[in-house]
Amino acid sequence: MLRTKALAHRRICAEMEHGPVMRLKASLEVFNYWDSVRGADDAPQRADVDPAAIRHILSQIFILEIAPDDELRFRLAGTMACNLFGRELRGDLFSSLWGQAHANVAEATAREVMSKIAPMLIDAIGRTRLERNVGFEIALLPMRSSTGCCDRLLGCIAPDTHGAWIGSDVMVDLAAERRHNLSDQPYAETAEAVERRSSAWTWRKSSAGLEAVARRALHLMVGGERSLR
């Protein structure tokens, strides 16, 4: 009980200083599902993970595994994950999604998730062919295979913006900005709360934008009247 309170206090202090680690609904939903399935264990068994339980974000889900050649590869990937990069990801190297300067860091993070059995979140920026920059949260959550080894990851890639560009303006590469160890963050915030917070933030930004437009229009009107006098 004391440890849980201490972890909760640490999380609240971190969020007060830096904001919540997970800001996107899909990231939070997959983490909360993974956390519920593992129960008191450090990681769930792959057989206990039911895709139907997260069907509404299944297109953003992927699974990584240590392949027979000891490379970290996609075992499977959802349709959105594939569409983002304009190709089928199954069998591809996880490092192939990342720019040259970031591939080693991203792979090392994923392997650390497995070796230390510690869930991680990577904040990344993606660059598209049309030079669009898109923010991503990439959750990496450890799973155990039938042998008991932690050699697979349940992952989720969540863009911070959606639109018609997905599937047409494909990603060239990803750049890792920072990573977060989620082990000490017992998230109790619901996906609905994240969505409300996100909507409120969007409303505030749009309101601020409208106010700026109104001020500019008023300035032009006043300035125009003065210039005619």
Short mmCIF file of C-alpha atoms in Angstrom, two decimals:
data_model
loop_
_atom_site.label_atom_id
_atom_site.label_comp_id
_atom_site.label_asym_id
_atom_site.label_seq_id
_atom_site.Cartn_x
_atom_site.Cartn_y
_atom_site.Cartn_z
CA MET A 1 0.00 0.00 0.00
CA LEU A 2 2.80 2.41 0.95
CA ARG A 3 4.69 1.57 -2.27
CA THR A 4 1.57 2.17 -4.36
CA LYS A 5 1.00 5.54 -2.67
CA ALA A 6 4.66 6.47 -3.21
CA LEU A 7 4.47 5.55 -6.91
CA ALA A 8 1.22 7.45 -7.32
CA HIS A 9 2.77 10.48 -5.60
CA ARG A 10 5.81 10.29 -7.89
CA ARG A 11 3.58 10.08 -10.96
CA ILE A 12 1.47 13.06 -9.85
CA CYS A 13 4.60 15.15 -9.19
CA ALA A 14 6.02 14.21 -12.60
CA GLU A 15 2.77 15.12 -14.32
CA MET A 16 2.61 18.44 -12.49
CA GLU A 17 6.13 19.27 -13.67
CA HIS A 18 6.14 17.80 -17.17
CA GLY A 19 2.56 16.77 -17.95
CA PRO A 20 1.36 13.17 -18.24
CA VAL A 21 3.73 10.78 -20.02
CA MET A 22 1.01 9.22 -22.17
CA ARG A 23 -1.14 11.82 -23.88
CA LEU A 24 -2.80 9.78 -26.63
CA LYS A 25 -5.83 7.58 -26.16
CA ALA A 26 -4.48 4.52 -27.99
CA SER A 27 -1.27 4.50 -25.91
CA LEU A 28 -3.20 4.63 -22.68
CA GLU A 29 -5.71 1.98 -23.72
CA VAL A 30 -3.09 -0.57 -24.74
CA PHE A 31 -1.07 0.10 -21.57
CA ASN A 32 -4.10 -0.28 -19.30
CA TYR A 33 -5.13 -3.48 -21.10
CA TRP A 34 -1.61 -4.92 -20.84
CA ASP A 35 -1.47 -3.94 -17.16
CA SER A 36 -4.82 -5.63 -16.43
CA VAL A 37 -3.82 -8.85 -18.22
CA ARG A 38 -0.50 -9.22 -16.43
CA GLY A 39 -2.11 -8.87 -13.01
CA ALA A 40 0.55 -9.37 -10.32
CA ASP A 41 3.13 -10.65 -12.85
CA ASP A 42 5.80 -8.53 -14.46
CA ALA A 43 4.52 -9.35 -17.94
CA PRO A 44 1.57 -11.26 -19.42
CA GLN A 45 1.75 -14.49 -21.39
CA ARG A 46 1.28 -13.98 -25.11
CA ALA A 47 -1.55 -16.54 -25.02
CA ASP A 48 -3.44 -14.38 -22.51
CA VAL A 49 -3.47 -11.34 -24.77
CA ASP A 50 -6.81 -11.28 -26.62
CA PRO A 51 -6.82 -9.02 -29.70
CA ALA A 52 -10.62 -8.80 -29.53
CA ALA A 53 -10.31 -6.87 -26.26
CA ILE A 54 -8.55 -4.01 -28.06
CA ARG A 55 -10.18 -4.41 -31.47
CA HIS A 56 -10.93 -0.68 -31.80
CA ILE A 57 -7.18 0.12 -31.81
CA LEU A 58 -6.05 -3.12 -33.44
CA SER A 59 -4.92 -1.32 -36.60
CA GLN A 60 -2.29 0.51 -34.52
CA ILE A 61 -1.05 -2.60 -32.73
CA PHE A 62 2.09 -4.56 -33.59
CA ILE A 63 4.08 -7.41 -32.09
CA LEU A 64 7.87 -7.59 -32.12
CA GLU A 65 9.88 -10.75 -31.57
CA ILE A 66 13.45 -11.93 -31.50
CA ALA A 67 13.65 -13.84 -34.78
CA PRO A 68 15.79 -16.98 -35.32
CA ASP A 69 18.54 -14.74 -36.76
CA ASP A 70 18.58 -12.86 -33.40
CA GLU A 71 17.18 -9.74 -35.09
CA LEU A 72 14.26 -7.77 -33.68
CA ARG A 73 11.51 -8.10 -36.26
CA PHE A 74 7.79 -7.46 -36.67
CA ARG A 75 5.84 -10.65 -36.09
CA LEU A 76 2.69 -8.82 -37.16
CA ALA A 77 1.44 -5.27 -37.58
CA GLY A 78 -1.99 -3.65 -37.91
CA THR A 79 -3.23 -1.95 -41.06
CA MET A 80 -2.64 1.63 -39.85
CA ALA A 81 0.90 0.78 -38.78
CA CYS A 82 1.57 -0.63 -42.25
CA ASN A 83 -0.20 2.22 -44.05
CA LEU A 84 1.88 4.80 -42.18
CA PHE A 85 5.01 3.36 -43.78
CA GLY A 86 3.46 2.35 -47.07
CA ARG A 87 4.33 -1.34 -46.83
CA GLU A 88 3.64 -4.62 -45.06
CA LEU A 89 5.79 -4.59 -41.91
CA ARG A 90 5.61 -8.31 -41.08
CA GLY A 91 9.12 -9.68 -41.06
CA ASP A 92 10.77 -6.24 -41.31
CA LEU A 93 13.39 -5.08 -38.84
CA PHE A 94 12.11 -2.74 -36.14
CA SER A 95 15.19 -0.61 -36.76
CA SER A 96 14.15 -0.10 -40.41
CA LEU A 97 11.50 2.43 -39.33
CA TRP A 98 14.07 4.76 -37.82
CA GLY A 99 16.54 7.24 -39.21
CA GLN A 100 20.20 6.26 -39.18
CA ALA A 101 20.97 8.31 -36.07
CA HIS A 102 18.04 6.81 -34.13
CA ALA A 103 17.84 3.15 -35.19
CA ASN A 104 20.32 1.87 -32.59
CA VAL A 105 18.63 3.80 -29.77
CA ALA A 106 15.17 2.53 -30.73
CA GLU A 107 16.33 -1.09 -30.98
CA ALA A 108 18.29 -0.86 -27.73
CA THR A 109 15.17 0.48 -25.99
CA ALA A 110 13.04 -2.39 -27.31
CA ARG A 111 15.63 -4.97 -26.24
CA GLU A 112 15.82 -3.34 -22.81
CA VAL A 113 12.05 -3.76 -22.48
CA MET A 114 12.60 -7.49 -22.95
CA SER A 115 15.74 -7.92 -20.85
CA LYS A 116 14.56 -5.82 -17.90
CA ILE A 117 10.85 -6.63 -18.41
CA ALA A 118 10.10 -2.94 -18.20
CA PRO A 119 7.38 -1.24 -20.30
CA MET A 120 8.61 1.81 -22.20
CA LEU A 121 7.14 4.67 -24.21
CA ILE A 122 9.08 6.40 -26.98
CA ASP A 123 8.13 9.92 -28.05
CA ALA A 124 9.06 10.22 -31.71
CA ILE A 125 8.79 12.56 -34.67
CA GLY A 126 8.04 11.08 -38.08
CA ARG A 127 9.04 12.68 -41.37
CA THR A 128 6.92 11.99 -44.45
CA ARG A 129 7.84 12.13 -48.13
CA LEU A 130 6.11 15.50 -48.38
CA GLU A 131 8.17 16.80 -45.43
CA ARG A 132 5.24 16.62 -43.00
CA ASN A 133 6.31 16.23 -39.37
CA VAL A 134 4.06 14.05 -37.22
CA GLY A 135 4.38 13.32 -33.52
CA PHE A 136 4.06 9.73 -32.30
CA GLU A 137 3.80 7.81 -29.07
CA ILE A 138 5.17 4.29 -29.43
CA ALA A 139 4.36 1.98 -26.54
CA LEU A 140 6.57 -1.10 -26.05
CA LEU A 141 5.19 -3.63 -23.55
CA PRO A 142 6.90 -6.94 -22.68
CA MET A 143 5.21 -10.31 -23.15
CA ARG A 144 6.32 -13.84 -22.41
CA SER A 145 6.19 -16.59 -25.02
CA SER A 146 5.14 -20.19 -24.32
CA THR A 147 8.71 -20.96 -23.21
CA GLY A 148 8.45 -18.38 -20.43
CA CYS A 149 11.09 -16.14 -21.99
CA CYS A 150 10.31 -12.47 -22.46
CA ASP A 151 11.15 -12.41 -26.16
CA ARG A 152 8.11 -10.58 -27.55
CA LEU A 153 6.70 -7.07 -27.31
CA LEU A 154 3.17 -5.80 -27.61
CA GLY A 155 3.45 -2.43 -29.30
CA CYS A 156 1.22 0.45 -30.30
CA ILE A 157 2.04 3.32 -32.63
CA ALA A 158 -0.18 6.35 -32.07
CA PRO A 159 0.09 9.46 -34.27
CA ASP A 160 -0.90 12.73 -32.64
CA THR A 161 -2.86 13.70 -35.73
CA HIS A 162 -5.12 11.71 -38.04
CA GLY A 163 -6.28 12.51 -41.54
CA ALA A 164 -6.34 11.61 -45.21
CA TRP A 165 -2.53 11.82 -45.33
CA ILE A 166 -2.26 8.39 -43.67
CA GLY A 167 -1.63 5.91 -46.45
CA SER A 168 -0.89 8.55 -49.09
CA ASP A 169 1.95 10.58 -47.59
CA VAL A 170 4.01 7.78 -46.11
CA MET A 171 6.67 8.00 -43.43
CA VAL A 172 10.29 8.17 -44.49
CA ASP A 173 11.69 7.59 -41.02
CA LEU A 174 11.24 8.19 -37.31
CA ALA A 175 13.40 10.15 -34.90
CA ALA A 176 13.35 9.31 -31.18
CA GLU A 177 12.98 12.39 -28.99
CA ARG A 178 12.77 10.84 -25.53
CA ARG A 179 11.77 7.65 -23.81
CA HIS A 180 9.87 6.95 -20.61
CA ASN A 181 10.04 3.94 -18.32
CA LEU A 182 6.42 3.14 -17.46
CA SER A 183 7.22 0.66 -14.68
CA ASP A 184 6.68 3.22 -11.93
CA GLN A 185 3.60 4.78 -13.47
CA PRO A 186 0.40 2.96 -12.41
CA TYR A 187 -1.89 4.85 -14.78
CA ALA A 188 -5.38 5.24 -13.40
CA GLU A 189 -6.44 7.90 -15.87
CA THR A 190 -9.05 6.52 -18.25
CA ALA A 191 -8.95 6.81 -22.01
CA GLU A 192 -12.11 8.91 -21.80
CA ALA A 193 -10.32 11.35 -19.51
CA VAL A 194 -7.46 11.60 -21.99
CA GLU A 195 -9.93 12.27 -24.78
CA ARG A 196 -11.68 14.98 -22.75
CA ARG A 197 -8.36 16.59 -21.90
CA SER A 198 -7.25 16.40 -25.54
CA SER A 199 -10.56 17.92 -26.70
CA ALA A 200 -10.27 20.69 -24.14
CA TRP A 201 -6.73 21.45 -25.29
CA THR A 202 -7.84 21.50 -28.94
CA TRP A 203 -10.72 23.83 -28.02
CA ARG A 204 -8.40 26.15 -26.14
CA LYS A 205 -6.02 26.27 -29.09
CA SER A 206 -8.84 26.93 -31.56
CA SER A 207 -10.32 29.57 -29.26
CA ALA A 208 -6.95 31.28 -28.99
CA GLY A 209 -6.66 31.13 -32.76
CA LEU A 210 -10.09 32.68 -33.24
CA GLU A 211 -9.25 35.43 -30.77
CA ALA A 212 -6.05 36.18 -32.67
CA VAL A 213 -7.96 36.32 -35.96
CA ALA A 214 -10.56 38.64 -34.41
CA ARG A 215 -7.88 40.93 -33.01
CA ARG A 216 -6.15 41.01 -36.39
CA ALA A 217 -9.42 41.75 -38.20
CA LEU A 218 -10.24 44.54 -35.75
CA HIS A 219 -6.76 45.97 -36.16
CA LEU A 220 -7.12 45.98 -39.94
CA MET A 221 -10.55 47.62 -39.72
CA VAL A 222 -9.34 50.33 -37.38
CA GLY A 223 -6.16 50.84 -39.35
CA GLY A 224 -8.08 50.92 -42.61
CA GLU A 225 -10.51 53.54 -41.28
CA ARG A 226 -7.60 55.67 -40.12
CA SER A 227 -5.87 55.41 -43.47
CA LEU A 228 -9.01 56.62 -45.27
CA ARG A 229 -9.28 59.70 -43.12
#
